[in-house]
Coordinates of C-alpha atoms (C1' of nucleotides) in Angstrom, one line a residue:
Chain A
M1 CA 24.4 0.8 36.8
P2 CA 23.7 0.1 33.1
R3 CA 25.7 2.4 30.9
K4 CA 24.0 4.8 28.6
R5 CA 26.3 6.1 26.0
S6 CA 24.1 9.0 24.8
A7 CA 20.6 10.2 25.3
D8 CA 19.8 9.5 21.7
F9 CA 17.5 12.5 21.2
Q10 CA 15.7 12.9 18.0
Q11 CA 15.3 16.1 16.2
V12 CA 11.7 17.2 16.5
K13 CA 10.0 16.8 13.1
K14 CA 7.3 19.4 13.0
S15 CA 4.2 19.2 10.8
R16 CA 4.0 15.8 9.3
I17 CA 0.8 14.8 11.0
F18 CA 0.7 11.6 9.0
Q19 CA 4.0 10.5 10.6
D20 CA 2.4 10.9 14.0
V21 CA -0.5 8.6 12.9
V22 CA 2.0 6.1 11.5
D23 CA 3.8 6.0 14.8
Q24 CA 0.6 5.5 16.8
I25 CA -0.7 2.7 14.6
Q26 CA 2.7 1.1 14.4
E27 CA 3.1 1.2 18.2
A28 CA -0.3 -0.5 18.5
I29 CA 0.8 -3.3 16.2
L30 CA 4.2 -3.8 17.8
N31 CA 2.8 -4.0 21.4
R32 CA 0.1 -6.4 20.2
T33 CA -2.9 -4.2 20.8
L34 CA -3.5 -4.9 17.2
Q35 CA -2.6 -8.4 16.2
P36 CA -1.9 -10.0 12.8
G37 CA -5.2 -10.6 11.1
D38 CA -7.0 -7.8 12.8
M39 CA -8.6 -5.2 10.7
L40 CA -8.3 -1.4 11.1
P41 CA -11.6 0.6 10.9
P42 CA -12.5 2.0 7.5
E43 CA -10.7 5.1 6.4
R44 CA -13.7 7.4 7.0
E45 CA -14.0 6.2 10.5
L46 CA -10.2 6.4 11.3
R47 CA -10.3 9.9 9.8
E48 CA -12.7 10.9 12.6
T49 CA -10.8 9.0 15.3
F50 CA -7.6 10.9 14.6
N51 CA -9.4 14.0 13.6
I52 CA -7.5 14.4 10.4
S53 CA -8.4 14.6 6.7
R54 CA -8.8 11.5 4.7
G55 CA -5.9 12.4 2.4
T56 CA -3.5 12.7 5.4
L57 CA -4.7 9.4 6.8
R58 CA -4.2 7.7 3.5
E59 CA -0.6 8.9 3.4
S60 CA -0.1 7.2 6.8
L61 CA -1.6 4.0 5.4
R62 CA 0.7 4.1 2.4
V63 CA 3.7 4.3 4.8
L64 CA 2.5 1.4 7.0
E65 CA 1.8 -0.6 3.9
Q66 CA 5.3 -0.1 2.6
K67 CA 6.7 -1.0 5.9
G68 CA 4.9 -4.3 5.6
L69 CA 2.8 -3.8 8.7
I70 CA -0.6 -3.7 7.0
E71 CA -2.1 -5.0 3.8
I72 CA -5.0 -3.2 2.1
R73 CA -7.9 -4.8 0.3
L74 CA -10.5 -3.3 -1.9
G75 CA -14.2 -3.5 -1.9
T76 CA -16.9 -4.3 0.6
G77 CA -15.4 -6.0 3.7
G78 CA -12.0 -4.7 2.5
G79 CA -9.7 -2.3 4.4
A80 CA -6.4 -2.5 6.2
I81 CA -5.4 -5.8 7.7
V82 CA -2.5 -6.1 10.2
K83 CA 0.2 -8.4 8.8
N84 CA 2.9 -10.5 10.3
A85 CA 6.3 -9.0 9.8
G86 CA 7.9 -11.0 7.1
T87 CA 11.0 -10.9 4.9
E88 CA 9.4 -9.2 1.9
Q89 CA 10.6 -5.8 2.9
L90 CA 14.2 -7.0 3.5
T91 CA 14.1 -8.8 0.2
E92 CA 12.9 -5.7 -1.6
T93 CA 15.4 -3.4 0.0
L94 CA 18.3 -5.7 -0.7
G95 CA 17.1 -5.9 -4.3
L96 CA 17.1 -2.1 -4.5
M97 CA 20.7 -2.0 -3.2
I98 CA 21.7 -4.5 -5.9
R99 CA 20.0 -2.7 -8.7
S100 CA 21.4 0.7 -7.6
G101 CA 24.9 -0.7 -7.7
T102 CA 25.4 -0.5 -4.0
L103 CA 26.0 -4.2 -3.9
S104 CA 27.4 -6.6 -6.4
V105 CA 26.3 -10.2 -7.1
Q106 CA 29.8 -11.3 -6.1
D107 CA 29.4 -9.8 -2.7
I108 CA 26.1 -11.5 -2.2
G109 CA 27.5 -14.9 -3.4
E110 CA 30.4 -14.6 -1.0
F111 CA 28.1 -13.7 1.8
R112 CA 25.9 -16.6 1.1
Q113 CA 28.8 -18.9 1.1
G114 CA 29.9 -18.0 4.6
M115 CA 26.4 -18.0 5.9
E116 CA 25.5 -21.4 4.5
G117 CA 28.6 -22.7 6.2
Q118 CA 27.5 -21.3 9.6
I119 CA 24.0 -22.6 9.1
A120 CA 25.3 -26.1 8.4
R121 CA 27.6 -25.9 11.4
L122 CA 24.7 -25.0 13.7
A123 CA 22.6 -27.7 12.3
A124 CA 25.4 -30.3 13.0
Q125 CA 25.5 -29.1 16.6
R126 CA 21.7 -29.2 17.1
A127 CA 20.2 -31.9 14.9
T128 CA 18.1 -34.5 16.7
A129 CA 17.6 -38.1 15.6
D130 CA 14.3 -37.1 14.0
D131 CA 16.0 -34.2 12.1
I132 CA 18.5 -36.7 10.6
V133 CA 15.7 -39.0 9.5
S134 CA 14.0 -36.1 7.8
L135 CA 17.2 -35.0 6.1
E136 CA 18.1 -38.4 4.8
H137 CA 14.6 -38.9 3.5
L138 CA 15.0 -35.7 1.4
V139 CA 18.4 -36.8 0.2
D140 CA 17.0 -40.1 -0.9
K141 CA 14.4 -38.2 -2.8
A142 CA 17.1 -36.0 -4.5
A143 CA 18.9 -39.2 -5.4
A144 CA 15.8 -40.5 -7.1
M145 CA 15.3 -37.3 -9.0
T146 CA 18.9 -37.5 -10.2
E147 CA 18.5 -41.0 -11.5
K148 CA 15.4 -40.0 -13.3
G149 CA 17.2 -36.9 -14.7
A150 CA 14.3 -34.7 -13.4
V151 CA 16.1 -31.3 -13.1
E152 CA 13.2 -29.2 -11.9
A153 CA 12.2 -31.7 -9.2
F154 CA 15.9 -32.1 -8.1
L155 CA 16.3 -28.4 -7.7
D156 CA 13.1 -28.2 -5.6
T157 CA 14.3 -31.0 -3.4
D158 CA 17.8 -29.3 -3.2
Q159 CA 16.1 -26.2 -2.0
A160 CA 13.9 -28.2 0.5
I161 CA 17.1 -29.7 2.0
H162 CA 18.7 -26.3 2.5
K163 CA 15.5 -25.1 4.0
E164 CA 15.4 -28.1 6.4
I165 CA 19.0 -27.5 7.4
G166 CA 18.0 -23.9 8.1
R167 CA 15.1 -25.1 10.3
I168 CA 17.4 -27.5 12.2
A169 CA 20.0 -24.7 12.8
G170 CA 17.3 -23.1 14.9
N171 CA 18.1 -19.5 14.3
A172 CA 15.3 -17.4 12.8
L173 CA 17.7 -14.6 11.6
Y174 CA 19.9 -17.1 9.7
R175 CA 16.7 -18.5 8.2
Y176 CA 15.4 -15.1 7.1
A177 CA 18.8 -14.0 5.9
A178 CA 19.2 -17.1 3.8
Q179 CA 15.8 -16.6 2.3
V180 CA 16.4 -13.0 1.5
V181 CA 19.8 -13.7 -0.1
H182 CA 18.5 -16.6 -2.0
D183 CA 15.5 -14.7 -3.4
N184 CA 17.9 -12.0 -4.6
I185 CA 20.5 -14.2 -6.2
R186 CA 18.2 -16.8 -7.6
K187 CA 17.3 -14.9 -10.8
Y188 CA 21.0 -14.7 -11.6
Y189 CA 21.6 -18.4 -11.1
D190 CA 18.5 -19.1 -13.1
N191 CA 19.6 -16.9 -16.0
F192 CA 23.2 -17.9 -16.2
L193 CA 23.5 -21.5 -15.1
E194 CA 22.5 -24.5 -17.1
F195 CA 21.9 -27.6 -15.1
T196 CA 23.2 -30.8 -16.6
Q197 CA 23.1 -34.4 -15.4
E198 CA 26.7 -34.2 -14.4
R199 CA 26.0 -31.1 -12.4
M200 CA 23.1 -32.8 -10.6
E201 CA 25.3 -35.8 -9.6
E202 CA 27.9 -33.4 -8.4
N203 CA 25.4 -31.6 -6.2
L204 CA 23.9 -34.8 -4.9
L205 CA 27.4 -35.8 -3.7
D206 CA 27.7 -32.5 -1.9
L207 CA 24.3 -32.9 -0.2
R208 CA 25.2 -36.5 0.9
G209 CA 28.4 -35.2 2.4
I210 CA 26.8 -32.4 4.2
V211 CA 24.0 -34.5 5.7
A212 CA 26.5 -37.2 6.7
A213 CA 28.6 -34.6 8.5
I214 CA 25.5 -33.3 10.3
R215 CA 24.5 -36.8 11.3
E216 CA 27.9 -37.5 12.8
Q217 CA 28.1 -34.1 14.4
R218 CA 31.2 -33.2 12.5
H219 CA 30.3 -29.5 12.5
Q220 CA 33.5 -28.3 11.0
D221 CA 33.1 -30.6 8.1
A222 CA 29.5 -29.6 7.7
A223 CA 30.5 -26.0 7.5
S224 CA 33.3 -26.6 5.0
L225 CA 31.3 -28.8 2.8
A226 CA 28.3 -26.4 2.7
E227 CA 30.7 -23.5 1.9
Q228 CA 32.3 -25.5 -0.9
H229 CA 28.9 -26.3 -2.2
V230 CA 27.9 -22.7 -2.6
H231 CA 31.4 -21.8 -3.7
R232 CA 31.0 -24.0 -6.7
F233 CA 28.0 -22.0 -7.7
N234 CA 29.7 -18.7 -7.2
V235 CA 32.7 -19.8 -9.3
R236 CA 30.4 -20.9 -12.2
M237 CA 28.6 -17.6 -12.0
Q238 CA 31.8 -15.6 -12.3
E239 CA 33.0 -17.7 -15.2
K240 CA 29.7 -17.1 -17.0
E241 CA 29.7 -13.4 -16.3
S242 CA 33.3 -12.9 -17.5
R243 CA 32.5 -14.9 -20.6
A244 CA 29.4 -12.7 -21.2
V245 CA 31.6 -9.6 -21.0
K246 CA 33.8 -10.7 -23.8
Chain B
M1 CA 20.4 -22.1 -23.2
P2 CA 19.9 -20.5 -19.8
R3 CA 17.3 -22.1 -17.7
K4 CA 14.1 -20.3 -16.8
R5 CA 12.3 -22.0 -14.0
S6 CA 9.1 -20.0 -14.4
A7 CA 7.9 -16.9 -16.2
D8 CA 7.4 -15.1 -12.9
F9 CA 4.3 -13.2 -14.1
Q10 CA 2.8 -10.8 -11.7
Q11 CA -0.9 -10.5 -11.0
V12 CA -2.2 -7.3 -12.6
K13 CA -2.8 -4.8 -9.8
K14 CA -5.7 -2.7 -11.0
S15 CA -6.4 0.9 -10.0
R16 CA -3.6 2.0 -7.7
I17 CA -2.4 4.8 -10.0
F18 CA 0.1 5.9 -7.3
Q19 CA 1.8 2.5 -7.6
D20 CA 2.4 3.1 -11.3
V21 CA 4.0 6.5 -10.5
V22 CA 6.1 4.9 -7.8
D23 CA 7.4 2.3 -10.3
Q24 CA 8.2 5.0 -12.9
I25 CA 10.1 7.2 -10.6
Q26 CA 11.9 4.2 -9.0
E27 CA 12.9 2.9 -12.4
A28 CA 14.3 6.3 -13.3
I29 CA 16.4 6.3 -10.1
L30 CA 17.6 2.7 -10.5
N31 CA 18.7 3.2 -14.1
R32 CA 20.5 6.4 -13.2
T33 CA 18.3 8.7 -15.2
L34 CA 17.8 10.4 -11.8
Q35 CA 21.0 10.4 -9.8
P36 CA 21.6 10.8 -6.0
G37 CA 21.4 14.5 -5.2
D38 CA 19.1 15.3 -8.1
M39 CA 15.8 17.0 -7.3
L40 CA 12.4 16.0 -8.6
P41 CA 10.2 18.8 -9.8
P42 CA 7.8 20.4 -7.3
E43 CA 4.6 18.5 -6.6
R44 CA 2.4 20.9 -8.5
E45 CA 4.6 20.3 -11.6
L46 CA 4.9 16.6 -11.2
R47 CA 1.1 16.5 -10.8
E48 CA 0.7 17.9 -14.3
T49 CA 3.5 15.7 -15.8
F50 CA 1.8 12.5 -14.7
N51 CA -1.7 14.0 -15.1
I52 CA -2.9 12.9 -11.7
S53 CA -4.1 14.7 -8.7
R54 CA -1.8 16.1 -6.1
G55 CA -3.1 13.8 -3.4
T56 CA -2.3 10.7 -5.5
L57 CA 1.1 12.0 -6.3
R58 CA 1.8 12.6 -2.6
E59 CA 0.9 9.0 -1.8
S60 CA 3.5 8.0 -4.4
L61 CA 6.1 10.2 -2.8
R62 CA 5.4 8.8 0.7
V63 CA 6.1 5.3 -0.7
L64 CA 9.3 6.3 -2.3
E65 CA 10.4 8.1 0.8
Q66 CA 9.7 5.0 2.9
K67 CA 11.7 2.9 0.5
G68 CA 14.6 5.2 1.1
L69 CA 14.9 6.4 -2.5
I70 CA 14.0 10.0 -1.9
E71 CA 14.2 12.5 0.9
I72 CA 11.7 15.4 1.2
R73 CA 12.6 18.9 2.4
L74 CA 10.3 21.7 3.3
G75 CA 10.2 25.3 2.2
T76 CA 11.5 27.3 -0.7
G77 CA 14.1 25.3 -2.7
G78 CA 12.8 22.2 -0.9
G79 CA 11.2 19.1 -2.6
A80 CA 12.1 15.5 -3.2
I81 CA 15.8 14.7 -3.4
V82 CA 17.1 11.4 -4.8
K83 CA 19.0 9.6 -2.1
N84 CA 21.8 6.9 -2.1
A85 CA 20.4 3.5 -1.2
G86 CA 21.7 3.0 2.4
T87 CA 21.1 0.7 5.3
E88 CA 18.5 2.7 7.2
Q89 CA 15.6 0.7 5.7
L90 CA 17.3 -2.6 6.4
T91 CA 18.0 -1.5 10.0
E92 CA 14.4 -0.3 10.5
T93 CA 12.8 -3.4 9.1
L94 CA 15.1 -5.7 11.2
G95 CA 14.1 -3.5 14.2
L96 CA 10.5 -4.1 13.4
M97 CA 11.0 -7.8 13.3
I98 CA 12.7 -7.8 16.7
R99 CA 10.1 -5.7 18.3
S100 CA 7.2 -7.8 16.8
G101 CA 8.8 -10.9 18.3
T102 CA 9.7 -12.4 15.0
L103 CA 13.3 -12.4 16.1
S104 CA 15.0 -12.7 19.4
V105 CA 18.1 -10.9 20.7
Q106 CA 19.7 -14.3 21.1
D107 CA 19.2 -15.1 17.4
I108 CA 20.8 -11.8 16.5
G109 CA 23.7 -12.3 18.8
E110 CA 24.4 -15.7 17.4
F111 CA 24.2 -14.4 13.9
R112 CA 26.6 -11.6 14.7
Q113 CA 29.0 -14.1 16.2
G114 CA 29.2 -16.2 13.0
M115 CA 29.3 -13.1 10.8
E116 CA 32.1 -11.4 12.6
G117 CA 34.1 -14.6 12.4
Q118 CA 33.6 -14.7 8.6
I119 CA 34.5 -11.0 8.3
A120 CA 37.8 -11.5 10.2
R121 CA 38.6 -14.5 8.1
L122 CA 38.2 -12.5 4.9
A123 CA 40.2 -9.7 6.3
A124 CA 43.0 -12.1 7.2
Q125 CA 43.0 -13.3 3.6
R126 CA 43.0 -9.9 2.0
A127 CA 44.8 -7.5 4.3
T128 CA 47.6 -5.5 2.7
A129 CA 50.6 -4.1 4.5
D130 CA 48.9 -0.7 4.8
D131 CA 45.8 -2.3 6.3
I132 CA 47.9 -3.9 9.0
V133 CA 49.6 -0.6 9.8
S134 CA 46.2 1.0 10.1
L135 CA 44.8 -1.8 12.3
E136 CA 47.8 -1.8 14.6
H137 CA 47.6 2.0 15.0
L138 CA 44.0 1.6 16.2
V139 CA 44.9 -1.1 18.6
D140 CA 47.6 1.0 20.1
K141 CA 45.1 3.7 20.5
A142 CA 42.7 1.3 22.3
A143 CA 45.6 0.3 24.5
A144 CA 46.2 3.9 25.5
M145 CA 42.5 4.3 26.3
T146 CA 42.6 1.2 28.5
E147 CA 45.5 2.5 30.4
K148 CA 43.7 5.8 31.0
G149 CA 40.5 4.0 31.9
A150 CA 38.6 5.9 29.3
V151 CA 35.6 3.7 28.7
E152 CA 33.8 5.8 26.1
A153 CA 36.9 6.4 24.1
F154 CA 37.8 2.7 24.3
L155 CA 34.4 1.6 23.0
D156 CA 34.6 4.1 20.1
T157 CA 38.0 2.8 19.2
D158 CA 36.8 -0.8 19.5
Q159 CA 34.0 0.0 17.1
A160 CA 36.5 1.7 14.7
I161 CA 38.6 -1.4 14.7
H162 CA 35.7 -3.6 13.8
K163 CA 34.7 -1.2 11.1
E164 CA 38.2 -1.2 9.7
I165 CA 38.3 -5.0 9.7
G166 CA 35.0 -4.8 7.8
R167 CA 36.5 -2.5 5.3
I168 CA 39.6 -4.7 4.8
A169 CA 37.3 -7.8 4.4
G170 CA 36.2 -6.1 1.1
N171 CA 32.6 -7.2 0.9
A172 CA 29.9 -4.5 1.0
L173 CA 27.2 -6.9 2.1
Y174 CA 29.1 -8.1 5.1
R175 CA 29.8 -4.5 5.9
Y176 CA 26.2 -3.5 5.7
A177 CA 24.9 -6.6 7.5
A178 CA 27.4 -5.9 10.3
Q179 CA 26.2 -2.4 10.7
V180 CA 22.5 -3.3 10.6
V181 CA 23.0 -6.0 13.2
H182 CA 25.1 -3.8 15.3
D183 CA 22.6 -0.9 15.2
N184 CA 19.9 -3.3 16.3
I185 CA 21.7 -5.0 19.1
R186 CA 23.6 -2.0 20.5
K187 CA 20.8 -0.7 22.7
Y188 CA 20.6 -4.0 24.4
Y189 CA 24.3 -4.1 25.1
D190 CA 24.2 -0.5 26.3
N191 CA 21.3 -1.1 28.6
F192 CA 22.5 -4.4 30.1
L193 CA 26.2 -4.4 30.2
E194 CA 28.5 -2.5 32.5
F195 CA 31.9 -1.9 31.2
T196 CA 34.6 -2.2 33.9
Q197 CA 38.4 -1.9 33.7
E198 CA 38.7 -5.7 33.7
R199 CA 36.3 -6.0 30.8
M200 CA 38.3 -3.4 28.9
E201 CA 41.6 -5.3 29.4
E202 CA 39.9 -8.5 28.4
N203 CA 38.6 -6.9 25.2
L204 CA 42.0 -5.4 24.4
L205 CA 43.6 -8.8 24.5
D206 CA 40.9 -10.1 22.1
L207 CA 41.6 -7.3 19.7
R208 CA 45.4 -7.8 19.9
G209 CA 44.9 -11.5 19.1
I210 CA 42.6 -10.8 16.2
V211 CA 44.9 -8.2 14.6
A212 CA 47.9 -10.5 15.1
A213 CA 46.1 -13.3 13.4
I214 CA 45.1 -11.0 10.5
R215 CA 48.7 -9.8 10.2
E216 CA 50.0 -13.3 10.0
Q217 CA 47.2 -14.4 7.7
R218 CA 46.1 -17.1 10.1
H219 CA 42.5 -16.8 8.8
Q220 CA 41.2 -19.7 10.8
D221 CA 42.5 -18.2 14.0
A222 CA 41.2 -14.8 13.1
A223 CA 37.7 -16.2 12.6
S224 CA 37.8 -18.2 15.9
L225 CA 39.1 -15.3 17.9
A226 CA 36.5 -12.9 16.5
E227 CA 33.8 -15.4 17.2
Q228 CA 34.9 -15.8 20.7
H229 CA 35.1 -12.1 21.2
V230 CA 31.4 -11.7 20.2
H231 CA 30.5 -14.9 22.1
R232 CA 31.6 -13.4 25.3
F233 CA 29.2 -10.5 24.8
N234 CA 26.4 -12.8 24.0
V235 CA 27.0 -15.0 27.1
R236 CA 27.1 -11.9 29.3
M237 CA 23.8 -10.7 27.8
Q238 CA 22.1 -14.0 28.5
E239 CA 23.3 -14.0 32.1
K240 CA 22.0 -10.5 32.6
E241 CA 18.7 -11.3 31.0
S242 CA 18.1 -14.5 33.0
R243 CA 19.0 -12.6 36.1
A244 CA 16.5 -9.9 35.2
V245 CA 13.8 -12.4 34.8
K246 CA 14.2 -13.8 38.3
Chain C
dC1 C1' -32.1 -23.9 -6.5
dC2 C1' -29.3 -21.2 -9.4
dA3 C1' -28.0 -17.4 -12.2
dT4 C1' -28.2 -12.5 -12.5
dA5 C1' -28.9 -7.9 -11.2
dA6 C1' -29.3 -4.3 -7.8
dT7 C1' -27.3 -2.4 -3.5
dA8 C1' -24.1 -1.0 -0.1
dA9 C1' -19.5 -0.8 1.9
dT10 C1' -15.0 0.4 1.1
dG11 C1' -10.7 1.9 -1.0
dG12 C1' -9.0 5.0 -5.0
dT13 C1' -9.0 9.6 -7.2
dT14 C1' -10.0 14.4 -8.0
dC15 C1' -10.2 19.4 -7.2
dA16 C1' -9.7 23.7 -5.1
dA17 C1' -8.5 26.1 -1.4
dC18 C1' -5.7 27.3 2.5
dC19 C1' -1.8 26.6 6.2
dA20 C1' 3.2 26.2 7.6
dT21 C1' 8.0 26.4 6.8
dT22 C1' 12.0 27.9 4.6
dT23 C1' 14.8 30.4 1.6
dA24 C1' 15.8 34.4 -0.9
dA25 C1' 15.3 39.1 -1.9
dC26 C1' 15.2 43.5 -0.2
dA27 C1' 15.1 47.4 2.6
dA28 C1' 16.9 50.0 6.6
dG29 C1' 20.4 51.3 9.5
dG30 C1' 25.1 51.5 10.9
Chain D
dC1 C1' 29.8 48.3 2.1
dC2 C1' 28.1 45.2 5.5
dT3 C1' 24.9 43.7 8.8
dT4 C1' 20.3 43.0 10.2
dG5 C1' 15.6 42.7 10.2
dT6 C1' 11.5 42.4 7.2
dT7 C1' 8.8 40.9 3.6
dA8 C1' 7.6 38.1 -0.3
dA9 C1' 7.7 33.9 -2.8
dA10 C1' 8.3 28.9 -3.4
dT11 C1' 7.3 24.7 -1.7
dG12 C1' 5.5 20.9 1.1
dG13 C1' 1.5 19.8 4.5
dT14 C1' -3.6 19.7 5.3
dT15 C1' -8.4 20.0 4.6
dG16 C1' -13.3 18.9 2.8
dA17 C1' -16.4 17.5 -0.3
dA18 C1' -17.5 15.1 -4.1
dC19 C1' -17.2 11.3 -7.3
dC20 C1' -15.2 6.8 -9.3
dA21 C1' -14.1 1.6 -9.0
dT22 C1' -14.1 -2.8 -6.9
dT23 C1' -16.1 -6.3 -4.2
dA24 C1' -19.3 -8.8 -1.2
dT25 C1' -23.9 -9.2 0.0
dT26 C1' -28.6 -9.3 -0.9
dA27 C1' -32.7 -9.3 -3.6
dT28 C1' -34.9 -10.8 -7.8
dG29 C1' -36.6 -13.8 -11.4
dG30 C1' -36.6 -17.9 -13.8

DNA sequence: CCATAATAATGGTTCAACCATTTAACAAGG
DNA sequence: CCTTGTTAAATGGTTGAACCATTATTATGG
């Protein structure tokens, strides 16, 4: 018989009608009664359905909007649209934790380092022949950008390669986590790091090595190389920061 | 000169007074003008401060509450209290993504596996003599629970050991991520896995191995063992699930 | 056919009143 | 003096009606 460690009862939250409405609509969205793209009825109609005041209903809609479950548009034909659960809320919350001092940029950089290693390892274990072709095409593109000295284009390609490796790794959570972490750390990289020709060549070498390891299914190498790649960023970040403090 | 990839302008969101209020209060919290534990003025007073209606103000408070920045209490002496940014929002959002089918339990299990490995590795690199003592004390406790056949107590101790390893690893983001993932996967473990004496002894061996590796700073071993430990759970979960489908 | 203005649908805001919950003050009794 | 029950006050929760602002559609006029 499956174990049940505790009944997990919740304290009854009295009043808070709007919370009840939030729960009902959320449930409908999660069990697919309402699907992404669907529109909720207008506020004045929903008000009658639930038999509550418009103010209370609007508090419910604010909560659902903040949860990322609906999006609200103005004007004729506007209203609440059911959304796909995305990463914006995770990104925002992580951002709040950074700004409130609950997390440091160092912590995030270290986390990213380990995570990119794991992602590269999975990619090396799962890449198909087509995946390799796709990756090598991107690396060639990055090489061309390096020769031209096109920093912006190189960085875009670099990011595309990481994204492609994430796709190949085949785990949605790693993919989301990588995006959330990247979105939250990017502004620090952008503000502190200058990207020279030398740096580009260095990074291109990293990418070549990682892709080669993935191609040859050397998953341990892929993990180590990806970690080193991120580690170099982190070290540079700390150097810059400690210099800024002086 | 630091690079700036784009100005990152935001589209002006017209109307939405409540959003402006949210931003102002959030800013005050993030820059420590308002500190955790502080109370906001009563609604009727805040209403006058911002010169808005109470309904609009309440929509703002709903958003801030959902973001996890404030908590609202009823009755005399009640009101909005500034909170510490915690993991509840991350946990809830991840839960929404699981329930909406954006993430699978397998994805989360695999993520957890890699992450626990990284955490154990960091712990092995950073553990002090005191940390080792603390860990071995907990393992002894787990051994005692195993002898007594006390499943609940064993699981609590098991969890305490993982938490302690997380503390020793010294990275707040890994700690938070581990908690969020654990909170979201626990109900599946609880519902599907039965915990026998044999299973307990198996897990105790795992824990002994991990702690030994941490003590002797064999970080690669610590990572591998921790991964295997989680991997065993994941495999059992998949077995149970595929059996349930039949 | 196109530009422009009127119209209607819909979310955003306001105001004033009342309800429900909780704490604190206070009174009564021991 | 202390306990206990009662009352009052403070505060969030809810309501209803009215009006404002934005947007898509439709009608109008050139």
